[in-house]
Amino acid sequence: MSAYTHDLVIIGAGPAGMSAAVTARQQGLSVVVLDEQPRPGGQVYRDVTKASPAVARLLGPAYRYGNALARRYADSGAEVRPGSLVWDIAQDLTVTAQQANLSFSVRAPQLLIASGAMEHPSPLPGWTLPGVMNAGAAQIAMKTSASIPDGRAVLVGGGPLLLLVACQLLRAGGRIAGIVDTMPAGNRGAALPHLPAALGAPAMLAKGLGMLGTLWRAGVPVFRRAEDVRMEEADGSRRVGAVSFSSEGRRQRLDADVVLLHHGVVPNTQITRLLRVAHQWSDSQGCWHPAVDAWGETSLPGCRVAGDGAAIAGALAAEASGAIAALGAAVAVGRLETGKAATLAGPWRARLSRQSRIRPFLDALYRPPAWLIDCADDTLVCRCEEVTAGQVREMARLGCQGPNQTKFFSRCGMGPCQGRMCGLTVTQILARSVGRDPADVGAYRIRAPLKPVTLGSVAALAEPDRITLPPAG
Ligand SMILES: Cc1cc2nc3c(=O)[nH]c(=O)nc-3n(C[C@H](O)[C@H](O)[C@H](O)COP(=O)(O)OP(=O)(O)OC[C@H]3O[C@@H](n4cnc5c(N)ncnc54)[C@H](O)[C@@H]3O)c2cc1C
């Protein structure tokens, strides 16, 4: 066990991590923030500090809001280590990261994981063809390099982020050949009981209706209740050339140069799984999330989670939960008295509750279709090790009890992405195949390194005094 280097280590400089750093510094904690990206902002405010006025205008006021938060963060006095990929964390909360191809460790009595969300996998036939990507990836290209997909784009799936990316593409001059909306008919009925609560978040509802209006005015064709979606290869090109699907009883085919997939976002639980903290299965969001208390603390004392990594609630909620977790950390290290922390957390809790009102409505409206899990046997599930849905079903038939056994049977989940892309799908396919609840089937056991690192980088850990990291930002 090494000595403490800081009071608080934060992983992630998105809204949750930045807000936590600002709040913890206000309470006098020494803080280090590690983020694998070169600049702060996370997914939502990615590269906001260097975005050109044209890009900032294109991405809208919700994106530009991140600039003020990033400025407060830069001025907070936290030690900022951009470009630091966290690849291991020990049970004593020693965090090992790689920066400039050299690994180093930091340790504090308090750790905040603010590593955000990732897109729900969309295992559809042909989803590994070049030209097919997640909608979020297309948005990252807009934010980081002001580039948009070339040619006709078809968007497949559903959810607020899909609509947002479609509107941003249109504003940037992109060509949208159609939106293939895969949300089942029953979703609307299921969402209806949650509408009264959602009306308590009128700004968010108005934003959603505004996006639908933009797409309608632009004449973007929307194909509702799509099923049996397949990406087809363009003749001899080994690239996607079309999307075919059934919509309202008719078979359709749209030519496409690019296909953008999106079926919602889910907490990125790689780090919390590595730490073996308790997780819960959320049936409404169809994903795992770490169990946390009112101050973001997990079942491992001192280890907290905030933002979309704890529960999907959006950027403004992430900022609030980050601040609350930092106040909890300040109490734990003896810098803040409990009553004062409760007072300071009050306005943040009010914001969290306001931002969460619309969630049950959105979760029901945009619940991914069940047929995504019942995908055709030849659909690739684990892209790294090329394991198909049929092979996972066959493993279940042979007695495979859970995702960790699929690794022994087939290397499923053992590739470079360490199960990030296939974990949820494998859990759900196994659950469906053996007739059990996903909560009982469980999830992959995650081990270090979380992402590939070089041997030279690991070797640097043996001689920490001889390495010189780039100065903190
Ligand atoms: C692809 C994508 C695009 C999105 N776009 C939008 C949008 O435009 N508008 C919107 O309202 N919401 C968007 N969302 C939802 C959005 O993620 C959140 O609401 C918000 O960004 C959550 O904030 P956060 O601080 O919890 O996490 P994030 O903003 O995701 O920040 C997490 C940070 O952790 C870092 N990180 C993760 N793992 C590691 C590691 N191992 N080592 C080091 N650093 C690590 C990441 O680099 C990232 O900067 C998007 C989500 C996704 C997945």
PDB file of C-alpha atoms in Angstrom, residues 159-425:
ATOM      1  CA  GLY A 159     -33.575   8.370 -28.226  1.00  0.00           C
ATOM      2  CA  PRO A 160     -32.888  12.047 -27.555  1.00  0.00           C
ATOM      3  CA  LEU A 161     -29.240  11.793 -28.644  1.00  0.00           C
ATOM      4  CA  LEU A 162     -30.238  10.362 -32.033  1.00  0.00           C
ATOM      5  CA  LEU A 163     -32.574  13.325 -32.613  1.00  0.00           C
ATOM      6  CA  LEU A 164     -29.901  15.761 -31.433  1.00  0.00           C
ATOM      7  CA  VAL A 165     -27.250  14.313 -33.754  1.00  0.00           C
ATOM      8  CA  ALA A 166     -29.738  14.401 -36.666  1.00  0.00           C
ATOM      9  CA  CYS A 167     -30.480  18.099 -36.045  1.00  0.00           C
ATOM     10  CA  GLN A 168     -26.786  18.945 -35.633  1.00  0.00           C
ATOM     11  CA  LEU A 169     -25.984  17.109 -38.883  1.00  0.00           C
ATOM     12  CA  LEU A 170     -28.674  19.030 -40.741  1.00  0.00           C
ATOM     13  CA  ARG A 171     -27.416  22.342 -39.367  1.00  0.00           C
ATOM     14  CA  ALA A 172     -23.897  21.416 -40.473  1.00  0.00           C
ATOM     15  CA  GLY A 173     -25.117  20.771 -44.026  1.00  0.00           C
ATOM     16  CA  GLY A 174     -25.232  16.956 -43.821  1.00  0.00           C
ATOM     17  CA  ARG A 175     -27.584  14.871 -45.982  1.00  0.00           C
ATOM     18  CA  ILE A 176     -29.999  12.637 -44.085  1.00  0.00           C
ATOM     19  CA  ALA A 177     -31.674  10.018 -46.279  1.00  0.00           C
ATOM     20  CA  GLY A 178     -33.962   8.901 -43.452  1.00  0.00           C
ATOM     21  CA  ILE A 179     -34.438   8.027 -39.825  1.00  0.00           C
ATOM     22  CA  VAL A 180     -35.252   4.381 -39.181  1.00  0.00           C
ATOM     23  CA  ASP A 181     -37.070   4.616 -35.851  1.00  0.00           C
ATOM     24  CA  THR A 182     -36.892   1.239 -34.095  1.00  0.00           C
ATOM     25  CA  MET A 183     -38.971   2.164 -31.057  1.00  0.00           C
ATOM     26  CA  PRO A 184     -41.813  -0.378 -30.685  1.00  0.00           C
ATOM     27  CA  ALA A 185     -45.466   0.719 -30.827  1.00  0.00           C
ATOM     28  CA  GLY A 186     -45.992  -0.233 -27.193  1.00  0.00           C
ATOM     29  CA  ASN A 187     -43.433   2.315 -25.944  1.00  0.00           C
ATOM     30  CA  ARG A 188     -45.800   5.261 -26.297  1.00  0.00           C
ATOM     31  CA  GLY A 189     -48.467   3.602 -24.182  1.00  0.00           C
ATOM     32  CA  ALA A 190     -45.879   2.638 -21.583  1.00  0.00           C
ATOM     33  CA  ALA A 191     -44.565   6.222 -21.473  1.00  0.00           C
ATOM     34  CA  LEU A 192     -47.985   7.858 -21.100  1.00  0.00           C
ATOM     35  CA  PRO A 193     -48.375   7.307 -17.308  1.00  0.00           C
ATOM     36  CA  HIS A 194     -45.045   9.128 -16.832  1.00  0.00           C
ATOM     37  CA  LEU A 195     -46.104  12.162 -18.880  1.00  0.00           C
ATOM     38  CA  PRO A 196     -47.527  14.166 -15.935  1.00  0.00           C
ATOM     39  CA  ALA A 197     -44.155  13.961 -14.147  1.00  0.00           C
ATOM     40  CA  ALA A 198     -42.331  14.836 -17.373  1.00  0.00           C
ATOM     41  CA  LEU A 199     -44.485  17.974 -17.689  1.00  0.00           C
ATOM     42  CA  GLY A 200     -42.549  19.138 -14.629  1.00  0.00           C
ATOM     43  CA  ALA A 201     -39.532  19.483 -16.936  1.00  0.00           C
ATOM     44  CA  PRO A 202     -41.097  21.715 -19.635  1.00  0.00           C
ATOM     45  CA  ALA A 203     -37.771  22.980 -21.026  1.00  0.00           C
ATOM     46  CA  MET A 204     -36.599  19.437 -21.812  1.00  0.00           C
ATOM     47  CA  LEU A 205     -39.942  18.473 -23.351  1.00  0.00           C
ATOM     48  CA  ALA A 206     -39.872  21.650 -25.459  1.00  0.00           C
ATOM     49  CA  LYS A 207     -36.332  20.816 -26.602  1.00  0.00           C
ATOM     50  CA  GLY A 208     -37.476  17.361 -27.730  1.00  0.00           C
ATOM     51  CA  LEU A 209     -40.498  18.738 -29.583  1.00  0.00           C
ATOM     52  CA  GLY A 210     -38.272  21.418 -31.136  1.00  0.00           C
ATOM     53  CA  MET A 211     -35.940  18.741 -32.518  1.00  0.00           C
ATOM     54  CA  LEU A 212     -38.861  16.751 -33.970  1.00  0.00           C
ATOM     55  CA  GLY A 213     -40.135  19.991 -35.561  1.00  0.00           C
ATOM     56  CA  THR A 214     -36.720  20.710 -37.110  1.00  0.00           C
ATOM     57  CA  LEU A 215     -36.601  17.263 -38.708  1.00  0.00           C
ATOM     58  CA  TRP A 216     -40.183  17.548 -39.949  1.00  0.00           C
ATOM     59  CA  ARG A 217     -39.599  21.010 -41.505  1.00  0.00           C
ATOM     60  CA  ALA A 218     -36.440  19.723 -43.214  1.00  0.00           C
ATOM     61  CA  GLY A 219     -38.533  16.945 -44.764  1.00  0.00           C
ATOM     62  CA  VAL A 220     -36.446  14.129 -43.290  1.00  0.00           C
ATOM     63  CA  PRO A 221     -38.343  10.865 -43.879  1.00  0.00           C
ATOM     64  CA  VAL A 222     -38.994   8.994 -40.620  1.00  0.00           C
ATOM     65  CA  PHE A 223     -39.860   5.279 -40.828  1.00  0.00           C
ATOM     66  CA  ARG A 224     -41.613   4.298 -37.621  1.00  0.00           C
ATOM     67  CA  ARG A 225     -41.756   0.994 -35.740  1.00  0.00           C
ATOM     68  CA  ALA A 226     -38.980  -0.429 -37.893  1.00  0.00           C
ATOM     69  CA  GLU A 227     -38.022  -4.066 -37.401  1.00  0.00           C
ATOM     70  CA  ASP A 228     -35.699  -6.599 -39.001  1.00  0.00           C
ATOM     71  CA  VAL A 229     -33.101  -3.918 -39.765  1.00  0.00           C
ATOM     72  CA  ARG A 230     -30.095  -4.995 -41.816  1.00  0.00           C
ATOM     73  CA  MET A 231     -27.093  -3.112 -43.103  1.00  0.00           C
ATOM     74  CA  GLU A 232     -26.286  -4.237 -46.640  1.00  0.00           C
ATOM     75  CA  GLU A 233     -22.911  -4.127 -48.329  1.00  0.00           C
ATOM     76  CA  ALA A 234     -22.552  -2.006 -51.471  1.00  0.00           C
ATOM     77  CA  ASP A 235     -21.664  -4.224 -54.403  1.00  0.00           C
ATOM     78  CA  GLY A 236     -18.042  -5.350 -54.125  1.00  0.00           C
ATOM     79  CA  SER A 237     -17.046  -2.368 -51.976  1.00  0.00           C
ATOM     80  CA  ARG A 238     -16.969  -4.046 -48.541  1.00  0.00           C
ATOM     81  CA  ARG A 239     -18.684  -0.892 -47.256  1.00  0.00           C
ATOM     82  CA  VAL A 240     -22.246  -0.300 -46.262  1.00  0.00           C
ATOM     83  CA  GLY A 241     -24.439   0.645 -49.221  1.00  0.00           C
ATOM     84  CA  ALA A 242     -27.998   0.427 -47.923  1.00  0.00           C
ATOM     85  CA  VAL A 243     -30.227  -0.235 -44.935  1.00  0.00           C
ATOM     86  CA  SER A 244     -33.217  -2.530 -45.333  1.00  0.00           C
ATOM     87  CA  PHE A 245     -36.024  -2.922 -42.788  1.00  0.00           C
ATOM     88  CA  SER A 246     -39.735  -3.481 -42.324  1.00  0.00           C
ATOM     89  CA  SER A 247     -41.807  -0.500 -41.274  1.00  0.00           C
ATOM     90  CA  GLU A 248     -45.543  -0.665 -40.629  1.00  0.00           C
ATOM     91  CA  GLY A 249     -45.947  -3.826 -42.671  1.00  0.00           C
ATOM     92  CA  ARG A 250     -43.839  -2.808 -45.688  1.00  0.00           C
ATOM     93  CA  ARG A 251     -40.304  -3.795 -46.590  1.00  0.00           C
ATOM     94  CA  GLN A 252     -38.140  -0.717 -47.240  1.00  0.00           C
ATOM     95  CA  ARG A 253     -34.611  -0.106 -48.483  1.00  0.00           C
ATOM     96  CA  LEU A 254     -32.656   3.133 -48.187  1.00  0.00           C
ATOM     97  CA  ASP A 255     -29.374   3.742 -50.001  1.00  0.00           C
ATOM     98  CA  ALA A 256     -26.769   4.924 -47.526  1.00  0.00           C
ATOM     99  CA  ASP A 257     -23.118   5.952 -47.529  1.00  0.00           C
ATOM    100  CA  VAL A 258     -23.057   6.137 -43.744  1.00  0.00           C
ATOM    101  CA  VAL A 259     -25.281   4.514 -41.128  1.00  0.00           C
ATOM    102  CA  LEU A 260     -25.450   5.962 -37.622  1.00  0.00           C
ATOM    103  CA  LEU A 261     -26.757   3.632 -34.916  1.00  0.00           C
ATOM    104  CA  HIS A 262     -28.106   4.668 -31.538  1.00  0.00           C
ATOM    105  CA  HIS A 263     -30.222   2.885 -28.922  1.00  0.00           C
ATOM    106  CA  GLY A 264     -29.687   5.143 -25.922  1.00  0.00           C
ATOM    107  CA  VAL A 265     -26.834   5.483 -23.460  1.00  0.00           C
ATOM    108  CA  VAL A 266     -25.931   3.306 -20.474  1.00  0.00           C
ATOM    109  CA  PRO A 267     -23.505   3.797 -17.558  1.00  0.00           C
ATOM    110  CA  ASN A 268     -19.935   2.825 -18.351  1.00  0.00           C
ATOM    111  CA  THR A 269     -19.349   0.313 -15.542  1.00  0.00           C
ATOM    112  CA  GLN A 270     -15.887  -0.992 -16.529  1.00  0.00           C
ATOM    113  CA  ILE A 271     -14.164   0.752 -13.608  1.00  0.00           C
ATOM    114  CA  THR A 272     -16.793  -0.054 -10.983  1.00  0.00           C
ATOM    115  CA  ARG A 273     -16.832  -3.690 -12.155  1.00  0.00           C
ATOM    116  CA  LEU A 274     -13.024  -3.795 -11.871  1.00  0.00           C
ATOM    117  CA  LEU A 275     -13.445  -2.659  -8.255  1.00  0.00           C
ATOM    118  CA  ARG A 276     -16.129  -5.320  -7.622  1.00  0.00           C
ATOM    119  CA  VAL A 277     -18.536  -2.825  -6.032  1.00  0.00           C
ATOM    120  CA  ALA A 278     -22.218  -3.773  -5.800  1.00  0.00           C
ATOM    121  CA  HIS A 279     -24.260  -3.180  -8.969  1.00  0.00           C
ATOM    122  CA  GLN A 280     -27.974  -3.260  -9.667  1.00  0.00           C
ATOM    123  CA  TRP A 281     -29.812  -4.176 -12.838  1.00  0.00           C
ATOM    124  CA  SER A 282     -32.193  -1.455 -14.022  1.00  0.00           C
ATOM    125  CA  ASP A 283     -35.050  -3.025 -15.916  1.00  0.00           C
ATOM    126  CA  SER A 284     -36.359   0.337 -17.108  1.00  0.00           C
ATOM    127  CA  GLN A 285     -32.990   1.384 -18.587  1.00  0.00           C
ATOM    128  CA  GLY A 286     -31.933  -2.164 -19.544  1.00  0.00           C
ATOM    129  CA  CYS A 287     -28.480  -1.795 -17.998  1.00  0.00           C
ATOM    130  CA  TRP A 288     -26.328  -2.135 -14.882  1.00  0.00           C
ATOM    131  CA  HIS A 289     -25.467   0.714 -12.597  1.00  0.00           C
ATOM    132  CA  PRO A 290     -23.371   0.814  -9.429  1.00  0.00           C
ATOM    133  CA  ALA A 291     -25.367   1.049  -6.199  1.00  0.00           C
ATOM    134  CA  VAL A 292     -24.569   4.373  -4.488  1.00  0.00           C
ATOM    135  CA  ASP A 293     -25.818   6.180  -1.386  1.00  0.00           C
ATOM    136  CA  ALA A 294     -27.052   9.787  -1.191  1.00  0.00           C
ATOM    137  CA  TRP A 295     -23.429  11.049  -1.350  1.00  0.00           C
ATOM    138  CA  GLY A 296     -22.459   8.861  -4.285  1.00  0.00           C
ATOM    139  CA  GLU A 297     -20.537   6.335  -2.159  1.00  0.00           C
ATOM    140  CA  THR A 298     -20.441   2.741  -3.391  1.00  0.00           C
ATOM    141  CA  SER A 299     -20.192  -0.479  -1.373  1.00  0.00           C
ATOM    142  CA  LEU A 300     -16.388   0.080  -1.275  1.00  0.00           C
ATOM    143  CA  PRO A 301     -15.710   2.715   1.412  1.00  0.00           C
ATOM    144  CA  GLY A 302     -14.177   5.897  -0.009  1.00  0.00           C
ATOM    145  CA  CYS A 303     -15.092   5.012  -3.586  1.00  0.00           C
ATOM    146  CA  ARG A 304     -17.804   7.248  -5.075  1.00  0.00           C
ATOM    147  CA  VAL A 305     -19.469   7.447  -8.470  1.00  0.00           C
ATOM    148  CA  ALA A 306     -21.172  10.510  -9.961  1.00  0.00           C
ATOM    149  CA  GLY A 307     -22.727  11.535 -13.269  1.00  0.00           C
ATOM    150  CA  ASP A 308     -23.979   9.245 -15.989  1.00  0.00           C
ATOM    151  CA  GLY A 309     -21.640   6.517 -14.719  1.00  0.00           C
ATOM    152  CA  ALA A 310     -23.961   6.166 -11.721  1.00  0.00           C
ATOM    153  CA  ALA A 311     -27.304   6.667 -13.479  1.00  0.00           C
ATOM    154  CA  ILE A 312     -28.243   8.199 -16.804  1.00  0.00           C
ATOM    155  CA  ALA A 313     -29.718  11.615 -16.088  1.00  0.00           C
ATOM    156  CA  GLY A 314     -27.945  14.087 -18.402  1.00  0.00           C
ATOM    157  CA  ALA A 315     -25.273  16.750 -18.176  1.00  0.00           C
ATOM    158  CA  LEU A 316     -26.931  19.158 -15.717  1.00  0.00           C
ATOM    159  CA  ALA A 317     -27.703  16.287 -13.352  1.00  0.00           C
ATOM    160  CA  ALA A 318     -24.112  15.029 -13.718  1.00  0.00           C
ATOM    161  CA  GLU A 319     -22.820  18.438 -12.629  1.00  0.00           C
ATOM    162  CA  ALA A 320     -25.067  18.261  -9.549  1.00  0.00           C
ATOM    163  CA  SER A 321     -24.170  14.698  -8.571  1.00  0.00           C
ATOM    164  CA  GLY A 322     -20.466  15.509  -8.995  1.00  0.00           C
ATOM    165  CA  ALA A 323     -20.756  18.409  -6.544  1.00  0.00           C
ATOM    166  CA  ILE A 324     -22.706  16.261  -4.051  1.00  0.00           C
ATOM    167  CA  ALA A 325     -20.107  13.471  -4.204  1.00  0.00           C
ATOM    168  CA  ALA A 326     -17.315  16.013  -3.638  1.00  0.00           C
ATOM    169  CA  LEU A 327     -19.123  17.348  -0.564  1.00  0.00           C
ATOM    170  CA  GLY A 328     -19.401  13.754   0.690  1.00  0.00           C
ATOM    171  CA  ALA A 329     -15.658  13.323   0.139  1.00  0.00           C
ATOM    172  CA  ALA A 330     -14.939  16.577   2.019  1.00  0.00           C
ATOM    173  CA  VAL A 331     -16.925  15.293   5.024  1.00  0.00           C
ATOM    174  CA  ALA A 332     -15.132  11.936   4.879  1.00  0.00           C
ATOM    175  CA  VAL A 333     -11.648  13.524   5.008  1.00  0.00           C
ATOM    176  CA  GLY A 334     -12.719  15.810   7.843  1.00  0.00           C
ATOM    177  CA  ARG A 335     -12.714  19.126   5.942  1.00  0.00           C
ATOM    178  CA  LEU A 336     -16.444  19.740   6.194  1.00  0.00           C
ATOM    179  CA  GLU A 337     -18.976  19.256   8.902  1.00  0.00           C
ATOM    180  CA  THR A 338     -22.012  17.068   8.022  1.00  0.00           C
ATOM    181  CA  GLY A 339     -24.642  19.768   8.638  1.00  0.00           C
ATOM    182  CA  LYS A 340     -22.812  22.285   6.442  1.00  0.00           C
ATOM    183  CA  ALA A 341     -22.470  19.657   3.714  1.00  0.00           C
ATOM    184  CA  ALA A 342     -26.227  19.029   3.810  1.00  0.00           C
ATOM    185  CA  THR A 343     -26.875  22.778   3.423  1.00  0.00           C
ATOM    186  CA  LEU A 344     -24.427  23.126   0.526  1.00  0.00           C
ATOM    187  CA  ALA A 345     -25.862  20.031  -1.165  1.00  0.00           C
ATOM    188  CA  GLY A 346     -29.448  21.362  -0.960  1.00  0.00           C
ATOM    189  CA  PRO A 347     -29.544  23.375  -4.222  1.00  0.00           C
ATOM    190  CA  TRP A 348     -27.700  20.588  -6.059  1.00  0.00           C
ATOM    191  CA  ARG A 349     -30.220  18.006  -4.825  1.00  0.00           C
ATOM    192  CA  ALA A 350     -33.074  20.250  -6.000  1.00  0.00           C
ATOM    193  CA  ARG A 351     -31.486  20.432  -9.463  1.00  0.00           C
ATOM    194  CA  LEU A 352     -30.948  16.674  -9.509  1.00  0.00           C
ATOM    195  CA  SER A 353     -34.574  16.061  -8.695  1.00  0.00           C
ATOM    196  CA  ARG A 354     -35.748  18.555 -11.398  1.00  0.00           C
ATOM    197  CA  GLN A 355     -33.504  16.957 -14.023  1.00  0.00           C
ATOM    198  CA  SER A 356     -34.615  13.433 -13.083  1.00  0.00           C
ATOM    199  CA  ARG A 357     -38.357  14.120 -13.466  1.00  0.00           C
ATOM    200  CA  ILE A 358     -38.385  13.391 -17.188  1.00  0.00           C
ATOM    201  CA  ARG A 359     -36.306  10.190 -16.954  1.00  0.00           C
ATOM    202  CA  PRO A 360     -39.075   7.585 -16.435  1.00  0.00           C
ATOM    203  CA  PHE A 361     -40.929   9.085 -19.440  1.00  0.00           C
ATOM    204  CA  LEU A 362     -37.818   8.995 -21.657  1.00  0.00           C
ATOM    205  CA  ASP A 363     -36.807   5.534 -20.447  1.00  0.00           C
ATOM    206  CA  ALA A 364     -40.225   4.117 -21.353  1.00  0.00           C
ATOM    207  CA  LEU A 365     -40.549   6.027 -24.654  1.00  0.00           C
ATOM    208  CA  TYR A 366     -37.083   5.072 -25.889  1.00  0.00           C
ATOM    209  CA  ARG A 367     -36.749   1.591 -24.400  1.00  0.00           C
ATOM    210  CA  PRO A 368     -34.771  -0.389 -27.015  1.00  0.00           C
ATOM    211  CA  PRO A 369     -36.838  -3.027 -28.823  1.00  0.00           C
ATOM    212  CA  ALA A 370     -36.728  -6.570 -27.449  1.00  0.00           C
ATOM    213  CA  TRP A 371     -35.852  -7.858 -30.934  1.00  0.00           C
ATOM    214  CA  LEU A 372     -32.418  -6.244 -30.578  1.00  0.00           C
ATOM    215  CA  ILE A 373     -31.596  -9.050 -28.120  1.00  0.00           C
ATOM    216  CA  ASP A 374     -33.411 -11.644 -30.230  1.00  0.00           C
ATOM    217  CA  CYS A 375     -31.132 -10.761 -33.168  1.00  0.00           C
ATOM    218  CA  ALA A 376     -30.434 -13.314 -35.908  1.00  0.00           C
ATOM    219  CA  ASP A 377     -28.003 -16.107 -34.989  1.00  0.00           C
ATOM    220  CA  ASP A 378     -25.386 -14.898 -37.473  1.00  0.00           C
ATOM    221  CA  THR A 379     -25.203 -11.392 -35.935  1.00  0.00           C
ATOM    222  CA  LEU A 380     -21.799 -10.597 -34.427  1.00  0.00           C
ATOM    223  CA  VAL A 381     -22.126  -9.798 -30.741  1.00  0.00           C
ATOM    224  CA  CYS A 382     -18.489  -9.684 -29.610  1.00  0.00           C
ATOM    225  CA  ARG A 383     -16.839  -7.658 -32.353  1.00  0.00           C
ATOM    226  CA  CYS A 384     -13.274  -8.142 -31.039  1.00  0.00           C
ATOM    227  CA  GLU A 385     -13.377 -11.962 -30.920  1.00  0.00           C
ATOM    228  CA  GLU A 386     -16.055 -12.352 -33.627  1.00  0.00           C
ATOM    229  CA  VAL A 387     -18.537 -14.331 -31.540  1.00  0.00           C
ATOM    230  CA  THR A 388     -22.103 -14.442 -32.873  1.00  0.00           C
ATOM    231  CA  ALA A 389     -25.458 -14.338 -31.104  1.00  0.00           C
ATOM    232  CA  GLY A 390     -26.020 -17.936 -32.239  1.00  0.00           C
ATOM    233  CA  GLN A 391     -22.790 -19.053 -30.540  1.00  0.00           C
ATOM    234  CA  VAL A 392     -23.857 -17.365 -27.277  1.00  0.00           C
ATOM    235  CA  ARG A 393     -27.229 -19.165 -27.490  1.00  0.00           C
ATOM    236  CA  GLU A 394     -25.457 -22.448 -28.181  1.00  0.00           C
ATOM    237  CA  MET A 395     -23.232 -21.900 -25.115  1.00  0.00           C
ATOM    238  CA  ALA A 396     -26.395 -21.374 -23.042  1.00  0.00           C
ATOM    239  CA  ARG A 397     -27.822 -24.615 -24.442  1.00  0.00           C
ATOM    240  CA  LEU A 398     -24.625 -26.430 -23.425  1.00  0.00           C
ATOM    241  CA  GLY A 399     -25.053 -25.227 -19.849  1.00  0.00           C
ATOM    242  CA  CYS A 400     -23.104 -21.953 -19.780  1.00  0.00           C
ATOM    243  CA  GLN A 401     -24.386 -20.185 -16.667  1.00  0.00           C
ATOM    244  CA  GLY A 402     -23.185 -16.620 -17.123  1.00  0.00           C
ATOM    245  CA  PRO A 403     -21.051 -14.152 -19.102  1.00  0.00           C
ATOM    246  CA  ASN A 404     -17.815 -15.204 -17.415  1.00  0.00           C
ATOM    247  CA  GLN A 405     -18.254 -18.742 -18.699  1.00  0.00           C
ATOM    248  CA  THR A 406     -18.724 -17.478 -22.267  1.00  0.00           C
ATOM    249  CA  LYS A 407     -15.117 -16.289 -21.980  1.00  0.00           C
ATOM    250  CA  PHE A 408     -13.915 -19.853 -21.301  1.00  0.00           C
ATOM    251  CA  PHE A 409     -16.122 -21.283 -24.039  1.00  0.00           C
ATOM    252  CA  SER A 410     -15.284 -18.780 -26.792  1.00  0.00           C
ATOM    253  CA  ARG A 411     -13.090 -15.815 -25.672  1.00  0.00           C
ATOM    254  CA  CYS A 412     -16.251 -13.696 -25.967  1.00  0.00           C
ATOM    255  CA  GLY A 413     -15.524 -10.411 -24.144  1.00  0.00           C
ATOM    256  CA  MET A 414     -11.759 -11.001 -23.963  1.00  0.00           C
ATOM    257  CA  GLY A 415     -10.661  -8.737 -26.833  1.00  0.00           C
ATOM    258  CA  PRO A 416      -9.150  -5.245 -26.692  1.00  0.00           C
ATOM    259  CA  CYS A 417     -12.440  -3.599 -25.668  1.00  0.00           C
ATOM    260  CA  GLN A 418     -12.613  -5.900 -22.608  1.00  0.00           C
ATOM    261  CA  GLY A 419     -16.313  -6.563 -23.063  1.00  0.00           C
ATOM    262  CA  ARG A 420     -17.434  -2.927 -23.195  1.00  0.00           C
ATOM    263  CA  MET A 421     -19.190  -3.445 -26.526  1.00  0.00           C
ATOM    264  CA  CYS A 422     -20.725  -6.878 -25.907  1.00  0.00           C
ATOM    265  CA  GLY A 423     -21.200  -7.191 -22.133  1.00  0.00           C
ATOM    266  CA  LEU A 424     -24.807  -5.996 -21.984  1.00  0.00           C
ATOM    267  CA  THR A 425     -25.864  -7.999 -25.026  1.00  0.00           C
TER     268      THR A 425
END
